[in-house]
PDB file of C-alpha atoms in Angstrom:
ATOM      1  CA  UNK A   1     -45.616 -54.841  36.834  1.00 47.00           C
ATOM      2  CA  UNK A   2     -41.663 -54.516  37.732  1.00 46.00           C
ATOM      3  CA  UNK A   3     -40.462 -54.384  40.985  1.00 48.00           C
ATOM      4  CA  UNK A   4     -38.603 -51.783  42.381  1.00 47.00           C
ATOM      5  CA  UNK A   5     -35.686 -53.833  42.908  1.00 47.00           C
ATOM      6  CA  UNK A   6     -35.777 -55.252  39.100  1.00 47.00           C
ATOM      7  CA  UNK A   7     -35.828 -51.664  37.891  1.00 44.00           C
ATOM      8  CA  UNK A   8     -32.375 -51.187  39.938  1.00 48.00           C
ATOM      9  CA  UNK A   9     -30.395 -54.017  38.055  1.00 46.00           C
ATOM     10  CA  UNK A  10     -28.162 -53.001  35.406  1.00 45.00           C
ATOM     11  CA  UNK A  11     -30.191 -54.142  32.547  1.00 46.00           C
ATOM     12  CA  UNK A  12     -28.932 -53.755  28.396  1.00 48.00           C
ATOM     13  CA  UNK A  13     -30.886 -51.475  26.073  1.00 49.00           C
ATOM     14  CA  UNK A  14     -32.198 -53.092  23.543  1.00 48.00           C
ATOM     15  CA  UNK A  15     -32.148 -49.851  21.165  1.00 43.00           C
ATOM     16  CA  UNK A  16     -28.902 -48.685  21.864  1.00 43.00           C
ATOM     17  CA  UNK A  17     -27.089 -51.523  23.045  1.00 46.00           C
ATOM     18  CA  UNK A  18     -25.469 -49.821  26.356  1.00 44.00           C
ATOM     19  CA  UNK A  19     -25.682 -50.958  29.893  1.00 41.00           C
ATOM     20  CA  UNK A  20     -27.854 -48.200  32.273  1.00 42.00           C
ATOM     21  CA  UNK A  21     -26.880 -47.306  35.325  1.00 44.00           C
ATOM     22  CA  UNK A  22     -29.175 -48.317  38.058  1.00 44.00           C
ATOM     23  CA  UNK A  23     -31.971 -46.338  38.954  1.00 47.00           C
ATOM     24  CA  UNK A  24     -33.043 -43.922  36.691  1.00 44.00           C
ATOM     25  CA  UNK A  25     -30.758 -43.427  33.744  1.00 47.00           C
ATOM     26  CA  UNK A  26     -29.504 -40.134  32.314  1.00 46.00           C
ATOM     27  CA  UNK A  27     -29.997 -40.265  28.641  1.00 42.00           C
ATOM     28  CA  UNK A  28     -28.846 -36.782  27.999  1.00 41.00           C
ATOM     29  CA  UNK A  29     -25.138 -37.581  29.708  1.00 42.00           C
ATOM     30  CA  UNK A  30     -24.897 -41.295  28.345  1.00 43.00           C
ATOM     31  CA  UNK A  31     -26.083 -40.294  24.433  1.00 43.00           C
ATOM     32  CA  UNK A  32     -25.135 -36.647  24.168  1.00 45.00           C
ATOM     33  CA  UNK A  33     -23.287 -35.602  20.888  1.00 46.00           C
ATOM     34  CA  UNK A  34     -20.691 -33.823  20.430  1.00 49.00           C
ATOM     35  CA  UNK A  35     -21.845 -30.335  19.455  1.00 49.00           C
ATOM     36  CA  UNK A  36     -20.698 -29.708  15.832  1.00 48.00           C
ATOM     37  CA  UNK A  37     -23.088 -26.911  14.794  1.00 46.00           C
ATOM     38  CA  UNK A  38     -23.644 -25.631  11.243  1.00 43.00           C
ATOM     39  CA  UNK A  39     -21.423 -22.030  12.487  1.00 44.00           C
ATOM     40  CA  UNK A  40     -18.519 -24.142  13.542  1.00 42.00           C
ATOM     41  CA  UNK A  41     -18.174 -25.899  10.289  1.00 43.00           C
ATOM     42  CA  UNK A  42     -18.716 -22.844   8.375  1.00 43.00           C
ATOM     43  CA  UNK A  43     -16.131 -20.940  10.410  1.00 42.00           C
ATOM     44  CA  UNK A  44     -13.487 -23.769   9.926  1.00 47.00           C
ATOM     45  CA  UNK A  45     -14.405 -23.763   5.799  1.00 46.00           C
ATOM     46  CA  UNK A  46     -14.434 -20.369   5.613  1.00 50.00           C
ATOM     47  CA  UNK A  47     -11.396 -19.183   7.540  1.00 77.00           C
ATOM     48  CA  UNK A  48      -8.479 -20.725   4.933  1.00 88.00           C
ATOM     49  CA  UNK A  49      -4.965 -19.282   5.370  1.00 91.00           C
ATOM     50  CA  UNK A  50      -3.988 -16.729   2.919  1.00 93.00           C
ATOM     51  CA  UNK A  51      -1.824 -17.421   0.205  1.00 93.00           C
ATOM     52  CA  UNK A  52       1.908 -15.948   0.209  1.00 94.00           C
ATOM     53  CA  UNK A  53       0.564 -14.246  -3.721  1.00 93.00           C
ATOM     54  CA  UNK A  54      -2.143 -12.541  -2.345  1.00 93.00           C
ATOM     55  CA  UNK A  55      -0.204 -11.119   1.080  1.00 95.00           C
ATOM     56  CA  UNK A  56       2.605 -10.370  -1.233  1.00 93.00           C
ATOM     57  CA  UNK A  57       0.028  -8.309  -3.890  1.00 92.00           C
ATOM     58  CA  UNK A  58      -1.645  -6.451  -1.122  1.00 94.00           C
ATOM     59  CA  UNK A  59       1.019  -5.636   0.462  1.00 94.00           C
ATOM     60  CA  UNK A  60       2.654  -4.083  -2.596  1.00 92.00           C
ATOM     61  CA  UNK A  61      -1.305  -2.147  -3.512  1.00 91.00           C
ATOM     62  CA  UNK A  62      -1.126  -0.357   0.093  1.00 93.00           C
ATOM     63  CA  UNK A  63       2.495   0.594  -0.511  1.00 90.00           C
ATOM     64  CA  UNK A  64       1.025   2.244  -3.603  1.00 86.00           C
ATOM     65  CA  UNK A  65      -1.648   3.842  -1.986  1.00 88.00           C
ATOM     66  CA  UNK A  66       0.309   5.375   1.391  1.00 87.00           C
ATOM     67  CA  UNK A  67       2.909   6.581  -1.099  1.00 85.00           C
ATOM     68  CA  UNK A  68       0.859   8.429  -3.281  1.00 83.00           C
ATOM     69  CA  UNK A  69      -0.921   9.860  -0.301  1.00 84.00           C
ATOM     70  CA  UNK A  70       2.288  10.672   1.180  1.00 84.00           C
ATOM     71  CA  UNK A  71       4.049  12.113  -2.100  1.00 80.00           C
ATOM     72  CA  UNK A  72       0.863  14.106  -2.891  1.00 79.00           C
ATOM     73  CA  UNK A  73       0.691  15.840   0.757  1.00 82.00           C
ATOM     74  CA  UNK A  74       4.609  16.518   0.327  1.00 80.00           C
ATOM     75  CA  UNK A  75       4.166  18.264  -3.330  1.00 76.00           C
ATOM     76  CA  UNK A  76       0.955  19.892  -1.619  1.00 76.00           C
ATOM     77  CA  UNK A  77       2.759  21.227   1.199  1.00 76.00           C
ATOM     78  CA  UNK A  78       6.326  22.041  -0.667  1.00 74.00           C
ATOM     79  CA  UNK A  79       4.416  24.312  -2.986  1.00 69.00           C
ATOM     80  CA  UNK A  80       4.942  24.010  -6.817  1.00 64.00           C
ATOM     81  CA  UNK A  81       8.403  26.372  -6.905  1.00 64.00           C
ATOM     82  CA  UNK A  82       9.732  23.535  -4.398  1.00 64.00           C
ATOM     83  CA  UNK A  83      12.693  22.797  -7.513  1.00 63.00           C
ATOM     84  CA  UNK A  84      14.031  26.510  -6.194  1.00 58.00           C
ATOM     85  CA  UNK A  85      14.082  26.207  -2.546  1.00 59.00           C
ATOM     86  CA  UNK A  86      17.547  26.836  -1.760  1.00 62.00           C
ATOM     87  CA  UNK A  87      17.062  25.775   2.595  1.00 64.00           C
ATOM     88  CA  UNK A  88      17.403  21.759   2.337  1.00 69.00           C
ATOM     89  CA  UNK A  89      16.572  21.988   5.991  1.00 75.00           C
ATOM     90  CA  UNK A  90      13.090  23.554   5.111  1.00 73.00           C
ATOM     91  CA  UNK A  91      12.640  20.571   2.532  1.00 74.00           C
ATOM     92  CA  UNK A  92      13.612  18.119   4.735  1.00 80.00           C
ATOM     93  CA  UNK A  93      11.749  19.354   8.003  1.00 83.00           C
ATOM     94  CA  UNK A  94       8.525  19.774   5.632  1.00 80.00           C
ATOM     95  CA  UNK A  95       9.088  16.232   4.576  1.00 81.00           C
ATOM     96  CA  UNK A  96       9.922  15.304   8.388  1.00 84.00           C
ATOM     97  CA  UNK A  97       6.139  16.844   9.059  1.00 84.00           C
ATOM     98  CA  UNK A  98       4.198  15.099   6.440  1.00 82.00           C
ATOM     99  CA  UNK A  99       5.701  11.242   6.675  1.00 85.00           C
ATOM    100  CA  UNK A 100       5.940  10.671  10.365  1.00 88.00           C
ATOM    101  CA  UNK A 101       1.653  11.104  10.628  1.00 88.00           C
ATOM    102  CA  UNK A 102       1.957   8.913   6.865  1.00 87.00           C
ATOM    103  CA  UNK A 103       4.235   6.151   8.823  1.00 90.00           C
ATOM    104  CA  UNK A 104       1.928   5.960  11.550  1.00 91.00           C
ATOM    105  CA  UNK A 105      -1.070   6.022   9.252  1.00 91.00           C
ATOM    106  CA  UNK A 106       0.761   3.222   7.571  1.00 92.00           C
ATOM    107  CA  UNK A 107       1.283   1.067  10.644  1.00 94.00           C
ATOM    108  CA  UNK A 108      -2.175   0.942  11.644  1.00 94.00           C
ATOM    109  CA  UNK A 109      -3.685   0.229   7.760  1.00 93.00           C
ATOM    110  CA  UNK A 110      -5.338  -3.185   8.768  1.00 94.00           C
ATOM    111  CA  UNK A 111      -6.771  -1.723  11.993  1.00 92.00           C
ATOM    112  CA  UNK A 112     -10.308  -1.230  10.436  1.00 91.00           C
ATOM    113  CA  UNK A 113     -11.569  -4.865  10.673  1.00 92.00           C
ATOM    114  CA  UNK A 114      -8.696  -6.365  10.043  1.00 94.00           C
ATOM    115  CA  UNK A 115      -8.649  -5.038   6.547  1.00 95.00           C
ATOM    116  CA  UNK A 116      -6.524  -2.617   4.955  1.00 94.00           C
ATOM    117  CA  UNK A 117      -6.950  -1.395   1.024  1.00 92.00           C
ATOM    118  CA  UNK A 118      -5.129  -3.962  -0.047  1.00 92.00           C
ATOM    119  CA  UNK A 119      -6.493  -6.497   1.771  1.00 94.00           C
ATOM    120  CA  UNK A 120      -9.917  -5.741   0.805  1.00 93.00           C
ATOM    121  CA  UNK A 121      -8.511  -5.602  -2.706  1.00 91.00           C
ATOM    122  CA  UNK A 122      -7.292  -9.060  -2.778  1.00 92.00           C
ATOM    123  CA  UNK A 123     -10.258 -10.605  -0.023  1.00 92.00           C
ATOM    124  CA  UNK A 124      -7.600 -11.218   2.998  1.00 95.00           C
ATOM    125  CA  UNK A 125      -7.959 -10.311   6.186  1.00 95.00           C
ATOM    126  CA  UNK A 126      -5.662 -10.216   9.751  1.00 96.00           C
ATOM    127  CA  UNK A 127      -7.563 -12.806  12.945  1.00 95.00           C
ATOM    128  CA  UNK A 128      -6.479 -13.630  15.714  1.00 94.00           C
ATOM    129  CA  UNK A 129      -4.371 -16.789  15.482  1.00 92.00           C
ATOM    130  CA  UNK A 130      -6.388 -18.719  18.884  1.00 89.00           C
ATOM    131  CA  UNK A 131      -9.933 -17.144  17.411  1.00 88.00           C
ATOM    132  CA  UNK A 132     -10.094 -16.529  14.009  1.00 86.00           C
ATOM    133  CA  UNK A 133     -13.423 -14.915  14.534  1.00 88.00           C
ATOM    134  CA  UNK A 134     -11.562 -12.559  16.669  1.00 92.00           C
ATOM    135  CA  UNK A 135     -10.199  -9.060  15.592  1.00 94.00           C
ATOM    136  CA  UNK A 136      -6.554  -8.537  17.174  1.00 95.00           C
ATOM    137  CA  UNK A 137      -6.598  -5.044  19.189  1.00 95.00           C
ATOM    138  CA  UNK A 138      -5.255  -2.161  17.640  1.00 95.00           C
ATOM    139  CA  UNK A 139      -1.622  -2.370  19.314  1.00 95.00           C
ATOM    140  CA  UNK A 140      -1.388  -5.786  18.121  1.00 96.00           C
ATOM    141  CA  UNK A 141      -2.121  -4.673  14.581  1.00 96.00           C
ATOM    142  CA  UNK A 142       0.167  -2.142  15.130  1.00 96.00           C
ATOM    143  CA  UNK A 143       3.026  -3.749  16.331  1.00 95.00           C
ATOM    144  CA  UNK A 144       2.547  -6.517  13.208  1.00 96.00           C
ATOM    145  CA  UNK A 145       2.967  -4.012  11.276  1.00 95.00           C
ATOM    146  CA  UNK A 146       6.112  -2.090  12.712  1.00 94.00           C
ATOM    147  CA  UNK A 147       8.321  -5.104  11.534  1.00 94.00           C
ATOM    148  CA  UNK A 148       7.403  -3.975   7.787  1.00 91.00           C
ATOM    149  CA  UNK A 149      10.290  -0.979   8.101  1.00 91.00           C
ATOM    150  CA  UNK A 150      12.359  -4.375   7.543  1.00 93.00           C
ATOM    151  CA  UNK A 151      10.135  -5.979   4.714  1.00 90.00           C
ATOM    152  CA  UNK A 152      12.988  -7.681   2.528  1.00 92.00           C
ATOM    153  CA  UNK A 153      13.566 -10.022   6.002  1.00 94.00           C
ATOM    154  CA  UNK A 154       9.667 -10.408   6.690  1.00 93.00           C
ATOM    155  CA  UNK A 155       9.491 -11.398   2.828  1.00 92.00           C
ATOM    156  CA  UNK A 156      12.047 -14.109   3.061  1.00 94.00           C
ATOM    157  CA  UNK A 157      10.503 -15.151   6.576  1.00 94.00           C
ATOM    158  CA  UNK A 158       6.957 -15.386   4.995  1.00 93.00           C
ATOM    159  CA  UNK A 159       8.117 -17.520   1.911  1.00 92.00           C
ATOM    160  CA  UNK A 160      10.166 -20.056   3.802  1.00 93.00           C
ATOM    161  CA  UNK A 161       7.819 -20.336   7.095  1.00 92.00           C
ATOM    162  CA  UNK A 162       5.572 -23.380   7.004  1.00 90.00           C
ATOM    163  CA  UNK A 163       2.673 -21.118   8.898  1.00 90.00           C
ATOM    164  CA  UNK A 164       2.572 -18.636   6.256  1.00 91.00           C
ATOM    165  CA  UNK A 165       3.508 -16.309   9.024  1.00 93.00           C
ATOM    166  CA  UNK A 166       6.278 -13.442   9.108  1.00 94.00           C
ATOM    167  CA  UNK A 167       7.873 -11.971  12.007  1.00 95.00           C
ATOM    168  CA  UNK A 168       4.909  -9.797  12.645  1.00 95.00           C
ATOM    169  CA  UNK A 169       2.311 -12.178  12.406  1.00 96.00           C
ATOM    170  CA  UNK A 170       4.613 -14.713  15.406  1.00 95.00           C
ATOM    171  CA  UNK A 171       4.913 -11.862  17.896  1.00 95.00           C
ATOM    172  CA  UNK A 172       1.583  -9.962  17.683  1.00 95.00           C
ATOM    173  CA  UNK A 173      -0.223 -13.628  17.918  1.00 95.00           C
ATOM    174  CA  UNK A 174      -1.939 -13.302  14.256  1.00 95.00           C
ATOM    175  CA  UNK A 175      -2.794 -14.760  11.162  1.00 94.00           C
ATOM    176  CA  UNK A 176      -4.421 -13.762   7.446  1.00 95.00           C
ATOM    177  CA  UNK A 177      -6.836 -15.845   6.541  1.00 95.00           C
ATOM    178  CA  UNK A 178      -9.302 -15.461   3.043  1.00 93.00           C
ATOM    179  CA  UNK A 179     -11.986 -13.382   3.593  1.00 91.00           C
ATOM    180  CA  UNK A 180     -15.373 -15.104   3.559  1.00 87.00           C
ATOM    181  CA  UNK A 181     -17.684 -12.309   2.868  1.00 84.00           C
ATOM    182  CA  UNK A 182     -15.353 -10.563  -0.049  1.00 81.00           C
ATOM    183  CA  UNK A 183     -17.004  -8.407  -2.519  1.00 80.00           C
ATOM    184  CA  UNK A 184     -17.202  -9.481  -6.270  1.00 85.00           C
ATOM    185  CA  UNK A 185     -14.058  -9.527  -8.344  1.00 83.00           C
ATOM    186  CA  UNK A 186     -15.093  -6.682 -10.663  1.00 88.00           C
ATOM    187  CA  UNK A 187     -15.123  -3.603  -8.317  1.00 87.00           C
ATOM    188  CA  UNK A 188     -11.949  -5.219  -6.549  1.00 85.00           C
ATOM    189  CA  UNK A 189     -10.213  -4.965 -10.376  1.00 86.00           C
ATOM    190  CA  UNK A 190     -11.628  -1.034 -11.023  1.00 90.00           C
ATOM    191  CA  UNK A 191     -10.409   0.100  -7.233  1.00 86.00           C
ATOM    192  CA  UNK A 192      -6.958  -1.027  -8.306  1.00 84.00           C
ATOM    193  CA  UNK A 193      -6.748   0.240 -11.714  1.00 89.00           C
ATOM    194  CA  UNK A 194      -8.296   3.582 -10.491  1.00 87.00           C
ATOM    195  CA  UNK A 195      -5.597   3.774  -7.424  1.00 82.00           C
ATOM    196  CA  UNK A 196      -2.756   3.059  -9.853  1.00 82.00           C
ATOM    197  CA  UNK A 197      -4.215   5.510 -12.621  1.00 87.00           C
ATOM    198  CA  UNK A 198      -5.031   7.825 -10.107  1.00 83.00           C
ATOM    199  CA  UNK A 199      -1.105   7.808  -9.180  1.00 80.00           C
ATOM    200  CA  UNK A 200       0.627   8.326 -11.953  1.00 81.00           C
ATOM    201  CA  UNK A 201      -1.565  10.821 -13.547  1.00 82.00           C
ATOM    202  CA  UNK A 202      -0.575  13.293  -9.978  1.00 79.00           C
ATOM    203  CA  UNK A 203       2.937  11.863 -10.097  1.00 76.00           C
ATOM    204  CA  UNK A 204       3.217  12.888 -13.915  1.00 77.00           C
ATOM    205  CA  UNK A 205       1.723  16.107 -13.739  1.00 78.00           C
ATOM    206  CA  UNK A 206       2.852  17.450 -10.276  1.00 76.00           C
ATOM    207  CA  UNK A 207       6.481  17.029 -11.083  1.00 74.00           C
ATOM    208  CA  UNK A 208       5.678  18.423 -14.299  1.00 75.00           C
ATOM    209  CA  UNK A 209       3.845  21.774 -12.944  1.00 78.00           C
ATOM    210  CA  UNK A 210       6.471  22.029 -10.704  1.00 78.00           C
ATOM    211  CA  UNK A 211       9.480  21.592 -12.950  1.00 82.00           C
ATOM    212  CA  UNK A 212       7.473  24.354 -15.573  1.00 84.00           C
ATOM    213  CA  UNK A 213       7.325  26.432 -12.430  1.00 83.00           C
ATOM    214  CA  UNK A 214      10.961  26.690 -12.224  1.00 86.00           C
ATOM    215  CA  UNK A 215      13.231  29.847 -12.379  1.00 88.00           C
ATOM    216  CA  UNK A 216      15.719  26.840 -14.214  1.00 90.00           C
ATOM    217  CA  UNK A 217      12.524  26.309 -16.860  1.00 91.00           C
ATOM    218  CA  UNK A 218      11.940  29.787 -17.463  1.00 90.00           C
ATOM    219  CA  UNK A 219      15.023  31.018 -18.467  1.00 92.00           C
ATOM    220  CA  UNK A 220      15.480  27.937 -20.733  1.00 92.00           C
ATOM    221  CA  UNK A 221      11.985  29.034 -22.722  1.00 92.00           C
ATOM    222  CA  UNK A 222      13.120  32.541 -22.887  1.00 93.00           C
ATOM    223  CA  UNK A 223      16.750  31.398 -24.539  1.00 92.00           C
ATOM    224  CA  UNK A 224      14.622  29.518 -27.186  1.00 92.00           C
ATOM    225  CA  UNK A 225      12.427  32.603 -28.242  1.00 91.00           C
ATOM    226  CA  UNK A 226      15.419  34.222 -28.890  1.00 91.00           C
ATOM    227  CA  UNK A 227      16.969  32.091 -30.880  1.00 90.00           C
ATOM    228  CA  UNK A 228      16.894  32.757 -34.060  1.00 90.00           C
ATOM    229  CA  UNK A 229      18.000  28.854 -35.883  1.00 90.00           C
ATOM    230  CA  UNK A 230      14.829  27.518 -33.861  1.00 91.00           C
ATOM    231  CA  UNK A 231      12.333  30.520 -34.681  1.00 91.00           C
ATOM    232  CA  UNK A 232      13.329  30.437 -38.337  1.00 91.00           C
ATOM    233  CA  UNK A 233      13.100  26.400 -38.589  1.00 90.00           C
ATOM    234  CA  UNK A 234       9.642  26.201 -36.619  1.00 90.00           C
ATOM    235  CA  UNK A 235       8.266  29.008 -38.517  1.00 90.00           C
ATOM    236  CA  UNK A 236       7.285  30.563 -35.203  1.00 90.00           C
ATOM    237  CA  UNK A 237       6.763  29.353 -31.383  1.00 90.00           C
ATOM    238  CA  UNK A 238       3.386  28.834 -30.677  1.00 90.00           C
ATOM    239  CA  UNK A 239       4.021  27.477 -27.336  1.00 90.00           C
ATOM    240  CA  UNK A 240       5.049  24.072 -25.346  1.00 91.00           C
ATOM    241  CA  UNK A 241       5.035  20.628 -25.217  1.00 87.00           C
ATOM    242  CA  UNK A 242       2.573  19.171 -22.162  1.00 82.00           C
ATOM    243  CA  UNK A 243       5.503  17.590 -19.799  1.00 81.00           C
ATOM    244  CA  UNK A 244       9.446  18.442 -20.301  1.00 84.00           C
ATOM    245  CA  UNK A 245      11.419  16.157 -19.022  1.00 85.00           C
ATOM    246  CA  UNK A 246      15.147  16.617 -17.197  1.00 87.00           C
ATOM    247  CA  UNK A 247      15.474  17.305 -13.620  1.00 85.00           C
ATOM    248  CA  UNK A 248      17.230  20.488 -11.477  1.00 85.00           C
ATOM    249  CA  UNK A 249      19.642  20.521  -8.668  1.00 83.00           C
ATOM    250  CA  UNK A 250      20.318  22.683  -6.237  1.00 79.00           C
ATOM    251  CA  UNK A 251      23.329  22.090  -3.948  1.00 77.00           C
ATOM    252  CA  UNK A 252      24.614  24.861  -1.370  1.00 76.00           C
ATOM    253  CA  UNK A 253      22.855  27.900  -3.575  1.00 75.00           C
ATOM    254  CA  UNK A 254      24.821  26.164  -6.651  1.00 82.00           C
ATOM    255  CA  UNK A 255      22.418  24.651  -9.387  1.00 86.00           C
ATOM    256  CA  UNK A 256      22.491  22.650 -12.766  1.00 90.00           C
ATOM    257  CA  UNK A 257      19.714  22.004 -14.354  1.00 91.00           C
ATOM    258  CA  UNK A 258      19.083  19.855 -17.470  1.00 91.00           C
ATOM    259  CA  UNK A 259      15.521  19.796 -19.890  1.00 92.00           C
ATOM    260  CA  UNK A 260      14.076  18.019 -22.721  1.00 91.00           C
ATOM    261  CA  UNK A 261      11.219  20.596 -24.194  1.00 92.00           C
ATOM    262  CA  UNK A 262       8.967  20.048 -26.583  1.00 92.00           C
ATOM    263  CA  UNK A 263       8.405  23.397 -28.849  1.00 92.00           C
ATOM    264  CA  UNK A 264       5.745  23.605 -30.637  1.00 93.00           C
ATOM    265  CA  UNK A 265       5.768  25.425 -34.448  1.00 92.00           C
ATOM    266  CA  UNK A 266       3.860  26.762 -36.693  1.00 91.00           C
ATOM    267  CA  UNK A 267       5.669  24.695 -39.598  1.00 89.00           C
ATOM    268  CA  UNK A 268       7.147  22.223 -37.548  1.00 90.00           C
ATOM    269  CA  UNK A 269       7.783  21.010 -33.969  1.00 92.00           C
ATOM    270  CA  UNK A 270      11.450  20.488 -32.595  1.00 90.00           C
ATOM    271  CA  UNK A 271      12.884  19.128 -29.600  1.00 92.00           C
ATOM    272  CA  UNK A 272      15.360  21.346 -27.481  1.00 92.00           C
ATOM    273  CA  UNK A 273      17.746  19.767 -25.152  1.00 93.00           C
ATOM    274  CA  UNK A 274      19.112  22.703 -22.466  1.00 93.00           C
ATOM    275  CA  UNK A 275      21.404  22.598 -20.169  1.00 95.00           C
ATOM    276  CA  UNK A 276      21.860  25.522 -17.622  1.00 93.00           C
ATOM    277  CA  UNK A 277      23.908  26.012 -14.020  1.00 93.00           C
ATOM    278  CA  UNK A 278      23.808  28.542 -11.555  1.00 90.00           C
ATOM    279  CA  UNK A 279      26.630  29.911  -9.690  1.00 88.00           C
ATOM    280  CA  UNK A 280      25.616  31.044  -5.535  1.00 83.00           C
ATOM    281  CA  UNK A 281      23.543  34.354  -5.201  1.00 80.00           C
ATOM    282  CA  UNK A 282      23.562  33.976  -9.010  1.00 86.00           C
ATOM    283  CA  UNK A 283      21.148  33.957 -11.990  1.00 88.00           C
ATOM    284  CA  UNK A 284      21.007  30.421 -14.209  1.00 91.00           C
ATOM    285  CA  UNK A 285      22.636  31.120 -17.313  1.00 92.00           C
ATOM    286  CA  UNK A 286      22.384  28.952 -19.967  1.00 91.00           C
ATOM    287  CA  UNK A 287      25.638  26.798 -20.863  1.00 92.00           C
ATOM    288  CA  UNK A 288      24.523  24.453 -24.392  1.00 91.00           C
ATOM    289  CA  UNK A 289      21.205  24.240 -25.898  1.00 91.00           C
ATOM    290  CA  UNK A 290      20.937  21.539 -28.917  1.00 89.00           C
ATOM    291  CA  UNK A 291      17.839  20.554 -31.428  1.00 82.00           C
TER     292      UNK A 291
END
């Protein structure tokens, strides 16, 4: 049997080779670890920086998509004989309406999880930079994303800084990191191709409509039925090529106005370049048509 007063000498451990403290020692203080849990290490794998290719290509994918969002609501709310408005105030204050809401819109992109189209696109992702399991607020996201109005600098900022941060990223405290929990590659690849399909087929056909929807394009299709050289060489007009291409201008109530069409034949098909102006409180009369 010890003593009391033996137990109070500082005495070795055999098994783990430290001196205790006399009296009873505190094993939990002397041999605690230092916590490294499973969730820590997985946080600190998972949470890699971005690379400057994949900010760059999402950036350039939600360009894409808050354009063609932006362009269709314009066409939408210009109407389809927009090529004839004469008011370039109305034109502008219309476009004035529809891309202040789109800038906005396009300010706050990332502020659903940190993840805007193109991020989700390209498995990115905006964290705080002190807590990367940490969302930045919504004024923080949108305050990162005000400096993109000036996105040649924040390019050159973002390719030279050893952070991988731009200007945005420094002030609002954040940081894009790879996204951990990104879907498969394969649906990634079809929501591009569909976005980028999707916006050229309403680019190509909007201004299309609307240039067909011209006064400009209509008097240009009437001079060709009357003429005789191209009803005689296409044995007839049946109608139209899909898209004409050319473009109209209207300055001041002054217009010219320039088309490629298309017409279609009965014995052959012939393309018809017309040019036409249009003097103030005027008609457009046609100036030179050639085959």
């Amino acid at each position: 049997m010890l003593s009391a007063t033996h137990l109070r000498t500082k005495k070795k451990c055999p098994l783990f080779g430290q001196l205790l403290s006399s009296g009873y020692p505190n094993v939990s203080t002397h041999f605690k670890k230092k916590p490294t849990s499973m969730t820590e290490q997985k946080t600190e794998l998972a949470f890699l920086k971005s690379s400057r290719k994949r900010r760059i290509a999402a950036f350039f994918i939600d360009h894409l998509i808050m354009t063609f969002l932006m362009v269709s609501i314009v066409f939408i709310a210009l109407g389809p004989n927009f090529m004839d408005e004469n008011n370039p105030s109305k034109i502008m204050t219309t476009m004035l309406f529809v891309m202040i809401p789109g800038f906005l819109l396009y300010f706050a992109k990332d502020s659903l999880k940190g993840i805007s189209a193109g991020k989700w696109i390209m498995g990115i992702m905006v964290r705080d930079e002190n807590s990367q399991n940490k969302i930045p607020s919504f004024g923080r996201i949108f305050l990162r994303n005000l400096f993109i109005i000036i996105w040649p600098i924040e390019f050159i900022v973002l390719a030279t800084n050893d952070q991988k941060k731009r200007l945005g990223d420094k002030l609002a405290k954040t940081i894009v990191v790879k996204n951990p929990n990104e879907p498969t590659k394969l649906p990634r690849v079809l929501a591009l191709i569909g976005v980028g399909i999707a916006f050229f087929v309403f680019v190509f056909f909007t201004a299309g409509n609307a240039m067909k929807n011209s006064d400009a394009y209509k008097v240009a299709t009437k001079e060709i039925e009357i003429n005789k050289e191209i009803i005689a060489e296409t044995g007839g007009i049946k109608g139209y090529g899909m898209m004409p291409t050319g473009n109209v201008s209207i300055s001041n109530e002054q217009g010219q106005a320039q088309f490629e069409i298309k017409v279609l034949g009965n014995k052959k098909d012939l393309n018809v370049s017309v040019y036409l102006e249009k003097e103030p409180n005027g008609e457009w009369k046609l100036i030179e048509m050639q085959k």
